[in-house]
CSV table of C-alpha atoms in Angstrom, one decimal:
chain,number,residue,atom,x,y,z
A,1,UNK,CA,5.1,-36.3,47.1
A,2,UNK,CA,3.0,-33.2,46.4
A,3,UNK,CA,-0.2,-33.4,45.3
A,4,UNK,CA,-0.8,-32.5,41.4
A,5,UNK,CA,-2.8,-28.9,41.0
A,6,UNK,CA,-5.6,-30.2,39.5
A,7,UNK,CA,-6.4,-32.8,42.7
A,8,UNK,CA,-6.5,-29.8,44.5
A,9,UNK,CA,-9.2,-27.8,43.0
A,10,UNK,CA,-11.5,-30.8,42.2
A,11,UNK,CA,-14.3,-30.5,39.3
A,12,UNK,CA,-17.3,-30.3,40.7
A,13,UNK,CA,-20.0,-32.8,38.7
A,14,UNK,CA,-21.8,-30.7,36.4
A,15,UNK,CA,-25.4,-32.2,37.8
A,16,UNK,CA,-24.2,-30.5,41.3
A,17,UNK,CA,-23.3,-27.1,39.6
A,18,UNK,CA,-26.0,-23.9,39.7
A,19,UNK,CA,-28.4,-24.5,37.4
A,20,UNK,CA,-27.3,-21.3,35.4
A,21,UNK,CA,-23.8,-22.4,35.3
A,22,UNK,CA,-24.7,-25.7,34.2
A,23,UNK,CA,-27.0,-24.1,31.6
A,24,UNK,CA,-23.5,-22.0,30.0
A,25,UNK,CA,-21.5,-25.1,30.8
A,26,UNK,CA,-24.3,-27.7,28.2
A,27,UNK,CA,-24.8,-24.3,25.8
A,28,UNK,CA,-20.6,-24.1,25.2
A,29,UNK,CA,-20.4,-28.0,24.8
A,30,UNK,CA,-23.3,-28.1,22.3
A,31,UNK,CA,-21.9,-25.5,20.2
A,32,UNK,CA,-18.1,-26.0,20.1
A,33,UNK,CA,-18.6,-29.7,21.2
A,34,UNK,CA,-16.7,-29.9,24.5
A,35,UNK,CA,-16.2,-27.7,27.4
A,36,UNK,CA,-13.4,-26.0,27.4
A,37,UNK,CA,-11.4,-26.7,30.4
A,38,UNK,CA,-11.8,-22.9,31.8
A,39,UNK,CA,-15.4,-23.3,32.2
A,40,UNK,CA,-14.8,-26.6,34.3
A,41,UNK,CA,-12.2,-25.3,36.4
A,42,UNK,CA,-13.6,-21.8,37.6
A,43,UNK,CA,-16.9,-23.8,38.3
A,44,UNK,CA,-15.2,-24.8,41.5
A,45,UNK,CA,-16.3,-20.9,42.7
A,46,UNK,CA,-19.6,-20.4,41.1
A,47,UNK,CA,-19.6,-16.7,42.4
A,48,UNK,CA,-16.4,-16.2,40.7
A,49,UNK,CA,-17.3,-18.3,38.1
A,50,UNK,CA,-20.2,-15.7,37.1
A,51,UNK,CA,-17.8,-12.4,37.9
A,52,UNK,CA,-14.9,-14.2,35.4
A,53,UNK,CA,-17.2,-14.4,32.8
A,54,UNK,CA,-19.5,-11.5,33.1
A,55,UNK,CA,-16.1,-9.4,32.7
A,56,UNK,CA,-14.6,-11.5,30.2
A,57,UNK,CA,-18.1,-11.4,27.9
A,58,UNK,CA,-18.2,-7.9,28.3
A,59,UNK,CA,-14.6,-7.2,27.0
A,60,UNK,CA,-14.8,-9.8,24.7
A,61,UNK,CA,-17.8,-9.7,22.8
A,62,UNK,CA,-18.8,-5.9,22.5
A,63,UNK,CA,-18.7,-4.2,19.6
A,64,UNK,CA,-15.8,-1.4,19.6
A,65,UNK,CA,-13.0,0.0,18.2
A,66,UNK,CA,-11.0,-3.4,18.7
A,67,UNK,CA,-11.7,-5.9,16.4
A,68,UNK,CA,-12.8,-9.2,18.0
A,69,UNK,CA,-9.4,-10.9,15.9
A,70,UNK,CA,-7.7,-8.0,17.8
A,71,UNK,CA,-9.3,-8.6,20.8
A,72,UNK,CA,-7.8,-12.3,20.4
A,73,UNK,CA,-4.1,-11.0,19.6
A,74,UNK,CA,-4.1,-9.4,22.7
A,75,UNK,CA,-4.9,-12.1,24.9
A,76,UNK,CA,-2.2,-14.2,22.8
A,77,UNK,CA,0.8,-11.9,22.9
A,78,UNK,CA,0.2,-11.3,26.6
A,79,UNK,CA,-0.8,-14.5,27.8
A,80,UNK,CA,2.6,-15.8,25.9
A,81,UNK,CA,4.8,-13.1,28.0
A,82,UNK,CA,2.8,-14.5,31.3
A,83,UNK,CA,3.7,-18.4,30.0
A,84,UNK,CA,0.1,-18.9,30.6
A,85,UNK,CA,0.0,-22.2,28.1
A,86,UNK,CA,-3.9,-23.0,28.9
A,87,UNK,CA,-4.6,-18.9,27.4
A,88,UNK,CA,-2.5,-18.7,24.6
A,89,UNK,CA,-3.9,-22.3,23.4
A,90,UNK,CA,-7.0,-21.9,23.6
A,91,UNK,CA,-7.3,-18.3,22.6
A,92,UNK,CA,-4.4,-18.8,19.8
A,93,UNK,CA,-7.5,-20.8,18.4
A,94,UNK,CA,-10.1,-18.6,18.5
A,95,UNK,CA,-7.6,-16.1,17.0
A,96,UNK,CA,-7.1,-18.4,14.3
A,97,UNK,CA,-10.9,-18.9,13.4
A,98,UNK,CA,-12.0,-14.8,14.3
A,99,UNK,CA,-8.9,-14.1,11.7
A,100,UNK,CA,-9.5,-16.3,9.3
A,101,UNK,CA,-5.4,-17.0,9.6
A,102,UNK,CA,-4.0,-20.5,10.4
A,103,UNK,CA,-0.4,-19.1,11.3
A,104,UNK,CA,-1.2,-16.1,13.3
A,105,UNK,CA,-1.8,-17.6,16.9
A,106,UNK,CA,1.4,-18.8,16.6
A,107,UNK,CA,3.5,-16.2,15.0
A,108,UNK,CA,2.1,-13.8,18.1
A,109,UNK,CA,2.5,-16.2,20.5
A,110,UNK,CA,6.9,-17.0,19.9
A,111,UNK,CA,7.2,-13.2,18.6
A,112,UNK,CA,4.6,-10.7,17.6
A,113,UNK,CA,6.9,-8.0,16.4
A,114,UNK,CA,7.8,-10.0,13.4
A,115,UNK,CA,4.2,-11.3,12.8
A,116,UNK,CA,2.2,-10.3,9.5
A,117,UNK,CA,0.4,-7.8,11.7
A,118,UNK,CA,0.0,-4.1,10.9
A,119,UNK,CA,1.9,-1.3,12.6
A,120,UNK,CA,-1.1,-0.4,14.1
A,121,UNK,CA,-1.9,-3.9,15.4
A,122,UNK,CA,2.2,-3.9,16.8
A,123,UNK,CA,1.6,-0.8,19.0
A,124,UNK,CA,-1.6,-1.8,20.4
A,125,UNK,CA,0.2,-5.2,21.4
A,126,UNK,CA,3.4,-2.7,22.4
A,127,UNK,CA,1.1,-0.9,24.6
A,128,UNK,CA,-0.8,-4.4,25.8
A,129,UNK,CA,2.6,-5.8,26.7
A,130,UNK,CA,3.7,-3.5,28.7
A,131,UNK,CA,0.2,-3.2,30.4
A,132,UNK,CA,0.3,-6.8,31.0
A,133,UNK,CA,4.2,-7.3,32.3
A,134,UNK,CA,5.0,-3.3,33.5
A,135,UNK,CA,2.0,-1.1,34.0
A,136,UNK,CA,4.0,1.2,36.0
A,137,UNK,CA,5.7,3.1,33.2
A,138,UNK,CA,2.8,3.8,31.3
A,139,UNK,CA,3.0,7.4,30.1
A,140,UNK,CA,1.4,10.3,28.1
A,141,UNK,CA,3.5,9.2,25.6
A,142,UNK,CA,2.0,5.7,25.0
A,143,UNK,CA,-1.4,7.2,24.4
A,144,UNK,CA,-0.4,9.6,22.0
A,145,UNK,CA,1.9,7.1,20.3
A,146,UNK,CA,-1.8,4.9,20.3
A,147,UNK,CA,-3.7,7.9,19.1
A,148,UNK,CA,-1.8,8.2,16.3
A,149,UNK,CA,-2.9,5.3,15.1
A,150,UNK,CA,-6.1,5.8,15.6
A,151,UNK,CA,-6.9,4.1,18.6
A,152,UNK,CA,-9.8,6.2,20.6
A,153,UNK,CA,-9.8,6.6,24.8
A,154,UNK,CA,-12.2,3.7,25.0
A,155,UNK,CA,-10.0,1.7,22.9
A,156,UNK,CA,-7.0,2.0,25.1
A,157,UNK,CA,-9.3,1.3,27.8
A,158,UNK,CA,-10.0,-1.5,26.1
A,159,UNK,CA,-6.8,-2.6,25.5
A,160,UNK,CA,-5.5,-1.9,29.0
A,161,UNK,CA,-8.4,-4.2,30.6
A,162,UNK,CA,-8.1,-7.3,28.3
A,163,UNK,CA,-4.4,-7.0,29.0
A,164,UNK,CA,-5.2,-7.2,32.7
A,165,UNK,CA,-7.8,-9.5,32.9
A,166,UNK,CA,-6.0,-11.9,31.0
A,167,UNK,CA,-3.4,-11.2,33.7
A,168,UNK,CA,-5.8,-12.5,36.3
A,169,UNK,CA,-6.8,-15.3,34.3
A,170,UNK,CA,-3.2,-16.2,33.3
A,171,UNK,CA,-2.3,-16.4,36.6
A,172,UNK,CA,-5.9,-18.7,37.6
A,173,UNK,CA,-4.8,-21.1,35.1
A,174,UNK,CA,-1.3,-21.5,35.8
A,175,UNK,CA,-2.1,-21.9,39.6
A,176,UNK,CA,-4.9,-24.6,39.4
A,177,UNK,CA,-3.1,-26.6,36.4
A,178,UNK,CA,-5.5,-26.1,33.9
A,179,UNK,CA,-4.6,-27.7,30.7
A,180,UNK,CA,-6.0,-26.7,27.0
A,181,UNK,CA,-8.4,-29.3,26.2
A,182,UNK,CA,-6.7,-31.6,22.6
A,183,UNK,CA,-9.2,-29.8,20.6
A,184,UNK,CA,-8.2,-26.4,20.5
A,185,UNK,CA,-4.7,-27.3,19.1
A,186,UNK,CA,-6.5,-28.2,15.3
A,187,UNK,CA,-9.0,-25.3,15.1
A,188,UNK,CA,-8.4,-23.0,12.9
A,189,UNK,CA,-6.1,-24.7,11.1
A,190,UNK,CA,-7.4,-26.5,8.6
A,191,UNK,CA,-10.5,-25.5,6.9
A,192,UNK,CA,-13.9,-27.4,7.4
């Protein structure tokens, strides 16, 4: 019989972590109130662990011409494409909350061209789809199709690394098992 994913990239017990990443571990969990699974799992490699989320902080959490609810779509729509089930759970709630939408997580997640989006939100998930699933046929004509509406050069930058970090991190979670923990399926769904 083989051996279930998550047996074979054991947690490691928080007290034996890296004191900074058991700092970031005890800081999540006191605000939101658990650890999300993602922080638990990449702590198997705390030098990855660091790289993972000094990238995903730094796409994340900036201020820019992406919206952090846009930001969120992104990961979603892409992250459904990749069938990365961990991603589009846990970040289909944070969409919900940055948003302030309880059915948009899931309308992006089964089919963001018919979502209440605007046109401008479709063609940056247009463009972040085919980033995330064929990045080869990019052309001149997808950033002047994104330039139209209104997306600057550091926004499709933007979009073009969340799309393919969330690639990377699709992949990560579908490879080591990692499940969405129970509470992210009621956030954002039903006000406080």
């Amino acid at each position: 019989m083989t051996q279930p994913l998550a047996k074979r990239f054991p947690v490691p017990p928080i007290d034996k972590l890296p004191e900074d990443i058991r700092t970031r571990l005890l800081a999540v969990q006191e605000k939101s109130g658990f650890i999300p699974n993602v922080f638990l799992t990449l702590a198997y490699r705390p030098d990855e662990f660091r790289a993972f989320f000094a990238y995903h902080d730094t796409l994340m959490d900036k201020e820019s011409g992406l919206t952090k609810a846009e930001r969120e779509m992104i990961v979603v729509a892409t992250s459904a494409a990749n069938q990365c089930q961990y991603c589009v759970i846990a970040h289909g709630a944070i969409l919900r909350i940055r948003a302030k939408n309880p059915l948009i997580a899931d309308q992006i997640a089964v089919n963001y061209r018919k979502a209440d989006i605007t046109p401008r939100q479709k063609a940056m998930l247009d463009f972040a789809m085919k980033v995330a699933l064929e990045a080869y046929v990019v052309s001149a004509a997808d950033f002047v199709a994104l330039s139209g509406h209104g997306f600057s050069d550091d926004d499709i930058w933007d979009i073009t690394a969340i799309a393919a970090f969330f690639a990377l991190s699709n992949r990560l979670a579908n490879v080591t098992g990692m499940r969405p923990n129970d509470e992210f399926y009621l956030m954002g769904r039903v006000p406080k």
